[in-house]
Amino acid sequence: MGHGMNMGAVRFFAFALSKIFKCLFKSVYINEDGMQKLQQAIREHPVVLLPSHRSYMDFLLLSYVFFSYDLALPVIAAGIDFLGMKIVGELLRKSGAFFMRRTFGGNKLYWAVFAEYVKCILKNGHAPVEFYVEGTRSRTAKTLSPKFGLLNIVMDPFLKREIFDIYLVPISISYERVLEEFLYAYELLGVPKPKESTSGLLKARKILNEDFGNIHVHFGQPVSLRTLEAGRMNKYPFNLVPRHIPQKPSEEIQKFVTDVAYQIELLQIENMVLNPWVLICTILLQNLPAIDFELLVEKTLWLKNLTQLFGGFLDWPDNLCASKAVKSALALHSNIASLVNGQVIVNNKEMGFVTTEDPVFRHAFSSLLCGSYRNQLLNVFVRPALVAIALQITHSSRKEEVYNQFSFWRDVFSEEFIFFPGISLKVNC
């Protein structure tokens, strides 16, 4: 379970990652204002980093960014799967990772030891703590519903007044092309996930010859737990019970933790960066198996304007005309779609490590690949779409009627998309 911080291992890891990142990615963009706010927060109070989780590259990337900015490396809650990787597992441990079971299976002793370990790291304040609110990687590029276990643990010292304040930092990591794109599509089709191993990692080195475009890392405004909690809860029960005695969270506390988790995920979503390929995939999936290139450019431009109108955070290459921007995206994702004789065709050829001649499987595979990128756009339009449905069903312009219908559809899709829980905060729904 325990982590270490061996500077020799850290420097070796940083050197190796710098070489790997230069092979894989064109650029890594970081918002400097967010980084400055994070540096200030680290100096003031304990900090918990809460990044989005789309790839195993997330925690490596964040640690490398912290190393580059000469900040204390985060202590990372990692899955126990990595512990079985020879050499790599120990290297991760010496670089700040500690390993936890995927499920505790009712083992109260393990839970107590694990919770106390995390709290000690937080109370010492030597380094930020990092974990994923989603719990695991999203295979569909849609944000998963939050898991509350670790969030309960890190908030406990604050609620017991062992820590004056804790800053929660939402981090949005956006990939132009995801390393595990093939793996996710296969998993969604029922192919078992390969076990994490050092040999598997070495076999994957062939991807070093591929281009995965740009990465955007957006550090959000640090969220003060003290500010969020102000006036919301009765904290006196914590003063009546000795701190060393575990307490079951009250309904009031559980609701507070739930609200914080959803608020963090909404902040992550708000700062995710979209790229032209996301728009292109959305158009391609409506025009399978092929579409005229000029028509694709026209529809992509239309969707670009609509996305920006609804507040989407879009990274569009302004130095290129629309057709060149689309061609550039097609070149980066030539494994998914190709430009042939003026037609953009979604590939159904054999890809990845599964061999099959089944045309249905191949079609589903390519559709899921495109769908994982298209899904990134859904957060921009899901609320306007539900409002449009509500207006169409009610045939009314009365705000309360429309909102009631909207609330119904929001509840229906609450497991598919992230909405703020409850109906009291209409602006956050």
Short mmCIF file of C-alpha atoms in Angstrom, two decimals:
data_model
loop_
_atom_site.label_atom_id
_atom_site.label_comp_id
_atom_site.label_asym_id
_atom_site.label_seq_id
_atom_site.Cartn_x
_atom_site.Cartn_y
_atom_site.Cartn_z
CA MET A 1 0.00 0.00 0.00
CA GLY A 2 2.76 2.45 0.97
CA HIS A 3 4.49 4.84 -1.42
CA GLY A 4 8.04 6.15 -1.52
CA MET A 5 9.77 9.13 -3.08
CA ASN A 6 13.21 8.16 -4.37
CA MET A 7 14.73 11.04 -6.32
CA GLY A 8 16.90 8.69 -8.38
CA ALA A 9 13.80 6.83 -9.56
CA VAL A 10 11.93 10.10 -10.09
CA ARG A 11 14.71 11.57 -12.27
CA PHE A 12 14.99 8.35 -14.28
CA PHE A 13 11.22 8.31 -14.80
CA ALA A 14 11.21 11.98 -15.82
CA PHE A 15 14.01 11.39 -18.34
CA ALA A 16 12.22 8.36 -19.83
CA LEU A 17 8.86 10.15 -19.99
CA SER A 18 10.37 13.20 -21.71
CA LYS A 19 11.66 10.93 -24.50
CA ILE A 20 8.37 9.03 -24.77
CA PHE A 21 6.21 12.17 -24.83
CA LYS A 22 8.35 13.71 -27.57
CA CYS A 23 7.81 10.59 -29.68
CA LEU A 24 4.07 10.37 -29.08
CA PHE A 25 2.78 13.94 -28.92
CA LYS A 26 3.27 17.18 -30.83
CA SER A 27 2.62 19.48 -27.87
CA VAL A 28 1.30 19.55 -24.32
CA TYR A 29 -0.65 22.74 -23.58
CA ILE A 30 -1.10 23.94 -19.98
CA ASN A 31 -3.07 26.97 -18.79
CA GLU A 32 -0.49 29.05 -16.93
CA ASP A 33 -3.03 30.98 -14.86
CA GLY A 34 -4.41 27.71 -13.50
CA MET A 35 -0.90 26.49 -12.69
CA GLN A 36 -0.13 29.72 -10.80
CA LYS A 37 -3.33 29.35 -8.74
CA LEU A 38 -2.39 25.75 -7.98
CA GLN A 39 1.09 26.77 -6.82
CA GLN A 40 -0.48 29.34 -4.49
CA ALA A 41 -2.98 26.78 -3.15
CA ILE A 42 -0.19 24.27 -2.39
CA ARG A 43 1.57 26.88 -0.26
CA GLU A 44 -1.58 27.60 1.79
CA HIS A 45 -3.41 24.32 2.51
CA PRO A 46 -3.42 20.59 1.70
CA VAL A 47 -4.36 20.02 -1.94
CA VAL A 48 -6.26 17.16 -3.58
CA LEU A 49 -5.85 16.80 -7.36
CA LEU A 50 -8.93 15.45 -9.14
CA PRO A 51 -8.18 14.87 -12.84
CA SER A 52 -10.50 13.49 -15.49
CA HIS A 53 -9.58 9.92 -16.47
CA ARG A 54 -9.46 8.99 -20.15
CA SER A 55 -6.11 7.18 -20.32
CA TYR A 56 -3.40 5.52 -18.25
CA MET A 57 -1.26 8.40 -19.49
CA ASP A 58 -3.11 10.79 -17.14
CA PHE A 59 -1.15 10.19 -13.93
CA LEU A 60 2.20 9.93 -15.75
CA LEU A 61 1.51 13.21 -17.49
CA LEU A 62 0.53 15.05 -14.31
CA SER A 63 3.58 13.82 -12.41
CA TYR A 64 5.80 14.91 -15.29
CA VAL A 65 4.16 18.37 -15.34
CA PHE A 66 4.73 18.76 -11.59
CA PHE A 67 8.36 17.67 -11.99
CA SER A 68 8.83 20.19 -14.83
CA TYR A 69 7.39 23.01 -12.68
CA ASP A 70 9.57 22.00 -9.71
CA LEU A 71 6.56 21.17 -7.53
CA ALA A 72 6.27 18.34 -5.01
CA LEU A 73 5.16 15.26 -6.93
CA PRO A 74 1.60 14.15 -6.13
CA VAL A 75 0.97 11.02 -4.09
CA ILE A 76 -1.22 8.95 -6.41
CA ALA A 77 -3.89 6.37 -5.54
CA ALA A 78 -3.23 3.66 -8.16
CA GLY A 79 -4.98 0.37 -8.84
CA ILE A 80 -3.30 -2.74 -7.45
CA ASP A 81 -3.09 -4.10 -11.05
CA PHE A 82 0.10 -2.07 -11.54
CA LEU A 83 1.77 -3.72 -8.56
CA GLY A 84 2.10 -6.94 -10.58
CA MET A 85 4.22 -5.23 -13.25
CA LYS A 86 7.84 -6.18 -12.62
CA ILE A 87 10.21 -3.21 -12.28
CA VAL A 88 7.51 -0.77 -13.44
CA GLY A 89 5.38 -1.31 -10.33
CA GLU A 90 8.29 -0.61 -8.01
CA LEU A 91 9.34 2.38 -10.11
CA LEU A 92 5.82 3.80 -9.79
CA ARG A 93 5.88 3.25 -6.02
CA LYS A 94 9.22 5.08 -5.71
CA SER A 95 7.76 7.95 -7.74
CA GLY A 96 4.81 8.58 -5.43
CA ALA A 97 2.19 5.91 -6.24
CA PHE A 98 0.50 3.83 -3.57
CA PHE A 99 -1.60 0.84 -4.53
CA MET A 100 -5.15 0.09 -3.46
CA ARG A 101 -7.53 -2.78 -4.08
CA ARG A 102 -10.29 -2.25 -6.61
CA THR A 103 -12.82 -3.43 -4.03
CA PHE A 104 -12.41 -3.84 -0.29
CA GLY A 105 -14.94 -6.67 -0.07
CA GLY A 106 -16.17 -5.70 3.38
CA ASN A 107 -12.65 -5.95 4.85
CA LYS A 108 -13.02 -3.35 7.62
CA LEU A 109 -9.41 -3.63 8.78
CA TYR A 110 -8.06 -2.93 5.28
CA TRP A 111 -10.45 0.02 4.92
CA ALA A 112 -9.41 1.46 8.30
CA VAL A 113 -5.67 1.16 7.56
CA PHE A 114 -6.09 2.55 4.05
CA ALA A 115 -8.23 5.48 5.21
CA GLU A 116 -5.76 6.38 7.98
CA TYR A 117 -2.86 6.19 5.53
CA VAL A 118 -4.51 8.64 3.12
CA LYS A 119 -5.46 11.00 5.97
CA CYS A 120 -1.87 11.02 7.28
CA ILE A 121 -0.55 12.02 3.85
CA LEU A 122 -3.12 14.80 3.69
CA LYS A 123 -2.52 16.07 7.23
CA ASN A 124 1.26 16.11 6.78
CA GLY A 125 0.77 18.32 3.73
CA HIS A 126 4.13 17.46 2.14
CA ALA A 127 2.59 16.67 -1.25
CA PRO A 128 -0.78 16.85 -3.03
CA VAL A 129 -2.93 13.73 -3.06
CA GLU A 130 -4.20 12.60 -6.47
CA PHE A 131 -7.06 10.27 -7.35
CA TYR A 132 -9.88 9.97 -9.87
CA VAL A 133 -13.44 10.82 -8.87
CA GLU A 134 -14.65 8.56 -11.70
CA GLY A 135 -12.78 5.62 -10.17
CA THR A 136 -11.69 4.12 -13.49
CA ARG A 137 -10.98 5.10 -17.08
CA SER A 138 -13.98 6.02 -19.19
CA ARG A 139 -14.10 3.68 -22.21
CA THR A 140 -16.70 5.81 -23.99
CA ALA A 141 -15.18 9.30 -23.39
CA LYS A 142 -18.30 10.20 -21.40
CA THR A 143 -17.69 11.23 -17.80
CA LEU A 144 -18.60 8.39 -15.43
CA SER A 145 -20.76 8.83 -12.34
CA PRO A 146 -18.55 9.70 -9.34
CA LYS A 147 -17.32 7.25 -6.73
CA PHE A 148 -17.44 8.64 -3.19
CA GLY A 149 -15.11 6.39 -1.17
CA LEU A 150 -11.83 8.30 -1.47
CA LEU A 151 -13.61 11.65 -1.40
CA ASN A 152 -15.20 10.66 1.92
CA ILE A 153 -11.75 9.80 3.27
CA VAL A 154 -10.06 13.08 2.29
CA MET A 155 -12.98 15.17 3.58
CA ASP A 156 -13.08 13.42 6.96
CA PRO A 157 -10.09 15.30 8.55
CA PHE A 158 -11.65 18.60 7.49
CA LEU A 159 -15.05 17.73 8.95
CA LYS A 160 -13.36 16.67 12.22
CA ARG A 161 -11.44 19.97 12.29
CA GLU A 162 -8.06 18.24 12.05
CA ILE A 163 -7.35 20.39 8.98
CA PHE A 164 -8.45 24.01 8.63
CA ASP A 165 -9.16 23.76 4.90
CA ILE A 166 -8.56 21.54 1.86
CA TYR A 167 -8.34 22.69 -1.74
CA LEU A 168 -9.88 20.43 -4.39
CA VAL A 169 -8.42 21.06 -7.84
CA PRO A 170 -10.43 19.82 -10.86
CA ILE A 171 -8.13 18.99 -13.78
CA SER A 172 -9.33 18.43 -17.34
CA ILE A 173 -7.03 16.38 -19.60
CA SER A 174 -8.02 16.35 -23.28
CA TYR A 175 -6.34 14.12 -25.88
CA GLU A 176 -6.45 14.78 -29.60
CA ARG A 177 -5.97 11.04 -30.03
CA VAL A 178 -6.25 8.55 -27.17
CA LEU A 179 -3.55 5.88 -26.86
CA GLU A 180 -6.02 3.14 -25.86
CA GLU A 181 -8.62 3.92 -28.56
CA PHE A 182 -8.49 0.39 -30.07
CA LEU A 183 -8.43 -1.28 -26.66
CA TYR A 184 -11.56 0.58 -25.53
CA ALA A 185 -13.49 -0.35 -28.67
CA TYR A 186 -12.62 -4.02 -28.19
CA GLU A 187 -13.60 -3.94 -24.52
CA LEU A 188 -16.98 -2.41 -25.43
CA LEU A 189 -17.45 -5.32 -27.86
CA GLY A 190 -16.83 -7.83 -25.07
CA VAL A 191 -13.16 -8.66 -25.64
CA PRO A 192 -11.49 -9.13 -22.21
CA LYS A 193 -9.08 -6.42 -21.11
CA PRO A 194 -5.43 -7.55 -21.28
CA LYS A 195 -3.80 -7.84 -17.88
CA GLU A 196 -1.32 -5.07 -17.07
CA SER A 197 2.20 -6.48 -17.41
CA THR A 198 5.72 -5.33 -18.18
CA SER A 199 5.88 -7.64 -21.21
CA GLY A 200 2.65 -6.11 -22.54
CA LEU A 201 4.12 -2.65 -22.05
CA LEU A 202 7.24 -3.61 -24.03
CA LYS A 203 5.11 -5.06 -26.84
CA ALA A 204 3.25 -1.74 -27.06
CA ARG A 205 6.46 0.16 -27.88
CA LYS A 206 5.52 0.09 -31.58
CA ILE A 207 3.13 2.97 -30.89
CA LEU A 208 6.18 5.20 -30.39
CA ASN A 209 6.27 5.50 -34.19
CA GLU A 210 2.73 6.92 -34.30
CA ASP A 211 1.47 10.48 -33.91
CA PHE A 212 -1.08 11.15 -31.17
CA GLY A 213 -1.40 14.90 -31.70
CA ASN A 214 -1.74 17.39 -28.86
CA ILE A 215 -2.75 17.21 -25.21
CA HIS A 216 -4.47 20.00 -23.28
CA VAL A 217 -4.14 20.02 -19.49
CA HIS A 218 -6.42 22.56 -17.82
CA PHE A 219 -5.97 23.21 -14.10
CA GLY A 220 -9.25 24.53 -12.75
CA GLN A 221 -9.83 27.06 -10.00
CA PRO A 222 -8.95 25.43 -6.64
CA VAL A 223 -12.18 24.79 -4.75
CA SER A 224 -12.07 25.47 -1.00
CA LEU A 225 -13.92 22.86 1.06
CA ARG A 226 -14.37 25.44 3.80
CA THR A 227 -16.13 27.78 1.38
CA LEU A 228 -18.34 25.00 0.00
CA GLU A 229 -19.30 23.82 3.47
CA ALA A 230 -19.95 27.26 5.01
CA GLY A 231 -23.35 27.23 6.71
CA ARG A 232 -24.45 23.96 5.10
CA MET A 233 -23.88 21.45 7.88
CA ASN A 234 -24.14 21.03 11.61
CA LYS A 235 -20.61 20.04 12.67
CA TYR A 236 -21.29 19.74 16.41
CA PRO A 237 -21.79 15.92 16.34
CA PHE A 238 -18.11 15.61 15.42
CA ASN A 239 -17.16 17.44 18.62
CA LEU A 240 -19.12 15.00 20.79
CA VAL A 241 -17.24 11.87 19.67
CA PRO A 242 -13.45 11.33 20.07
CA ARG A 243 -11.68 11.71 16.73
CA HIS A 244 -10.16 8.22 16.80
CA ILE A 245 -13.60 6.58 16.88
CA PRO A 246 -15.00 6.00 13.35
CA GLN A 247 -18.39 7.55 12.65
CA LYS A 248 -20.87 6.59 10.00
CA PRO A 249 -21.49 9.67 7.81
CA SER A 250 -24.89 11.25 8.39
CA GLU A 251 -27.31 11.81 5.51
CA GLU A 252 -26.35 15.48 5.60
CA ILE A 253 -22.67 14.67 5.13
CA GLN A 254 -23.39 12.10 2.42
CA LYS A 255 -25.38 14.68 0.49
CA PHE A 256 -22.55 17.20 0.88
CA VAL A 257 -19.98 14.70 -0.43
CA THR A 258 -22.27 13.82 -3.34
CA ASP A 259 -22.77 17.47 -4.27
CA VAL A 260 -19.02 18.14 -4.13
CA ALA A 261 -18.26 15.11 -6.34
CA TYR A 262 -20.76 16.16 -9.01
CA GLN A 263 -19.58 19.77 -8.86
CA ILE A 264 -15.98 18.65 -9.45
CA GLU A 265 -17.00 16.53 -12.43
CA LEU A 266 -19.02 19.39 -13.93
CA LEU A 267 -15.96 21.64 -13.60
CA GLN A 268 -13.87 18.99 -15.36
CA ILE A 269 -16.38 18.78 -18.20
CA GLU A 270 -16.57 22.56 -18.52
CA ASN A 271 -12.85 22.81 -19.28
CA MET A 272 -12.46 19.82 -21.61
CA VAL A 273 -11.00 20.91 -24.97
CA LEU A 274 -12.65 19.68 -28.17
CA ASN A 275 -10.77 19.33 -31.47
CA PRO A 276 -11.86 19.15 -35.14
CA TRP A 277 -11.84 15.34 -35.16
CA VAL A 278 -14.64 15.31 -32.58
CA LEU A 279 -16.83 17.30 -34.98
CA ILE A 280 -15.78 15.19 -37.98
CA CYS A 281 -16.70 11.93 -36.21
CA THR A 282 -20.11 13.34 -35.33
CA ILE A 283 -20.76 14.04 -39.03
CA LEU A 284 -19.28 10.72 -40.21
CA LEU A 285 -21.53 8.67 -37.93
CA GLN A 286 -24.56 10.32 -39.53
CA ASN A 287 -23.31 9.53 -43.05
CA LEU A 288 -21.87 6.00 -42.94
CA PRO A 289 -20.09 4.46 -44.74
CA ALA A 290 -18.82 7.51 -46.68
CA ILE A 291 -19.41 11.20 -47.31
CA ASP A 292 -18.22 13.64 -49.96
CA PHE A 293 -15.21 15.60 -48.66
CA GLU A 294 -16.59 19.03 -49.55
CA LEU A 295 -19.90 18.22 -47.86
CA LEU A 296 -17.99 17.01 -44.79
CA VAL A 297 -16.09 20.31 -44.61
CA GLU A 298 -19.34 22.28 -44.95
CA LYS A 299 -21.12 20.31 -42.21
CA THR A 300 -18.07 20.41 -39.93
CA LEU A 301 -17.96 24.21 -40.19
CA TRP A 302 -21.68 24.39 -39.41
CA LEU A 303 -21.20 22.17 -36.35
CA LYS A 304 -18.14 24.19 -35.29
CA ASN A 305 -20.18 27.40 -35.21
CA LEU A 306 -23.01 25.67 -33.33
CA THR A 307 -20.58 24.22 -30.77
CA GLN A 308 -19.03 27.61 -30.09
CA LEU A 309 -22.49 29.18 -29.87
CA PHE A 310 -23.40 26.75 -27.06
CA GLY A 311 -20.17 27.42 -25.18
CA GLY A 312 -18.01 24.51 -26.32
CA PHE A 313 -14.27 24.89 -25.65
CA LEU A 314 -12.94 24.22 -29.18
CA ASP A 315 -9.30 24.09 -30.29
CA TRP A 316 -9.60 24.97 -33.97
CA PRO A 317 -6.43 25.72 -36.01
CA ASP A 318 -7.19 29.30 -37.06
CA ASN A 319 -4.05 29.43 -39.20
CA LEU A 320 -5.55 26.81 -41.55
CA CYS A 321 -8.55 27.02 -43.85
CA ALA A 322 -11.41 24.65 -43.07
CA SER A 323 -10.50 22.04 -45.71
CA LYS A 324 -6.87 21.90 -44.52
CA ALA A 325 -7.99 21.59 -40.89
CA VAL A 326 -10.21 18.63 -41.83
CA LYS A 327 -7.43 17.02 -43.89
CA SER A 328 -5.02 17.45 -40.98
CA ALA A 329 -7.46 15.68 -38.62
CA LEU A 330 -8.00 12.88 -41.16
CA ALA A 331 -4.23 12.42 -41.48
CA LEU A 332 -3.86 12.10 -37.70
CA HIS A 333 -6.68 9.53 -37.56
CA SER A 334 -5.93 7.72 -40.83
CA ASN A 335 -6.39 4.43 -38.95
CA ILE A 336 -10.11 5.25 -38.61
CA ALA A 337 -11.04 7.13 -41.81
CA SER A 338 -9.43 7.80 -45.19
CA LEU A 339 -9.84 10.32 -48.00
CA VAL A 340 -10.22 8.39 -51.28
CA ASN A 341 -11.21 10.01 -54.59
CA GLY A 342 -12.94 12.93 -52.90
CA GLN A 343 -14.83 10.67 -50.47
CA VAL A 344 -14.13 10.27 -46.76
CA ILE A 345 -14.58 6.58 -45.94
CA VAL A 346 -14.70 5.01 -42.49
CA ASN A 347 -12.27 2.08 -42.48
CA ASN A 348 -13.59 -1.42 -41.84
CA LYS A 349 -10.22 -3.13 -42.31
CA GLU A 350 -8.63 -5.33 -39.64
CA MET A 351 -7.19 -3.26 -36.81
CA GLY A 352 -5.64 -4.11 -33.47
CA PHE A 353 -4.97 -7.52 -31.91
CA VAL A 354 -8.27 -9.32 -32.65
CA THR A 355 -8.58 -11.16 -35.98
CA THR A 356 -12.05 -11.67 -37.43
CA GLU A 357 -13.73 -11.73 -40.83
CA ASP A 358 -17.15 -10.89 -39.37
CA PRO A 359 -18.33 -7.72 -41.19
CA VAL A 360 -20.75 -6.89 -38.36
CA PHE A 361 -17.91 -6.92 -35.82
CA ARG A 362 -15.72 -4.76 -38.05
CA HIS A 363 -18.51 -2.27 -38.65
CA ALA A 364 -19.29 -2.10 -34.93
CA PHE A 365 -15.60 -1.68 -34.14
CA SER A 366 -15.15 1.33 -36.46
CA SER A 367 -18.44 2.85 -35.27
CA LEU A 368 -17.36 2.57 -31.62
CA LEU A 369 -14.01 4.19 -32.46
CA CYS A 370 -15.81 7.17 -34.00
CA GLY A 371 -18.40 7.15 -31.22
CA SER A 372 -15.79 7.52 -28.49
CA TYR A 373 -14.71 10.82 -30.04
CA ARG A 374 -18.26 11.94 -30.89
CA ASN A 375 -19.25 11.43 -27.25
CA GLN A 376 -16.95 14.26 -26.20
CA LEU A 377 -19.33 16.66 -27.93
CA LEU A 378 -22.47 15.43 -26.17
CA ASN A 379 -21.89 17.46 -23.00
CA VAL A 380 -22.17 20.67 -25.03
CA PHE A 381 -25.59 19.80 -26.42
CA VAL A 382 -27.26 17.51 -23.88
CA ARG A 383 -28.95 20.28 -21.86
CA PRO A 384 -30.16 22.30 -24.89
CA ALA A 385 -31.40 19.03 -26.40
CA LEU A 386 -33.40 18.14 -23.29
CA VAL A 387 -34.87 21.65 -23.18
CA ALA A 388 -35.87 21.30 -26.85
CA ILE A 389 -37.54 17.95 -26.11
CA ALA A 390 -39.34 19.48 -23.12
CA LEU A 391 -40.62 22.38 -25.26
CA GLN A 392 -41.80 20.01 -27.97
CA ILE A 393 -43.67 17.76 -25.52
CA THR A 394 -45.30 20.47 -23.40
CA HIS A 395 -46.30 22.76 -26.29
CA SER A 396 -45.96 25.52 -23.72
CA SER A 397 -43.70 28.47 -22.99
CA ARG A 398 -44.45 28.45 -19.25
CA LYS A 399 -41.13 28.11 -17.45
CA GLU A 400 -42.35 25.78 -14.69
CA GLU A 401 -43.99 23.31 -17.09
CA VAL A 402 -40.93 23.19 -19.32
CA TYR A 403 -38.62 22.77 -16.34
CA ASN A 404 -40.69 19.92 -14.89
CA GLN A 405 -40.52 18.08 -18.21
CA PHE A 406 -36.80 18.84 -18.47
CA SER A 407 -36.28 17.45 -14.94
CA PHE A 408 -38.02 14.22 -15.94
CA TRP A 409 -35.71 13.67 -18.91
CA ARG A 410 -32.70 14.72 -16.86
CA ASP A 411 -33.53 11.97 -14.36
CA VAL A 412 -33.98 9.45 -17.19
CA PHE A 413 -30.48 10.20 -18.51
CA SER A 414 -28.83 10.75 -15.13
CA GLU A 415 -26.69 7.61 -15.53
CA GLU A 416 -25.57 8.63 -19.02
CA PHE A 417 -24.60 12.25 -18.38
CA ILE A 418 -23.47 14.30 -15.41
CA PHE A 419 -26.11 16.65 -13.98
CA PHE A 420 -26.06 18.44 -10.66
CA PRO A 421 -28.18 16.28 -8.29
CA GLY A 422 -31.47 17.60 -6.97
CA ILE A 423 -33.84 20.19 -8.39
CA SER A 424 -33.14 23.18 -6.17
CA LEU A 425 -30.26 24.57 -8.24
CA LYS A 426 -31.88 25.06 -11.63
CA VAL A 427 -28.91 26.95 -13.08
CA ASN A 428 -26.66 23.95 -12.40
CA CYS A 429 -28.99 21.27 -13.73
#
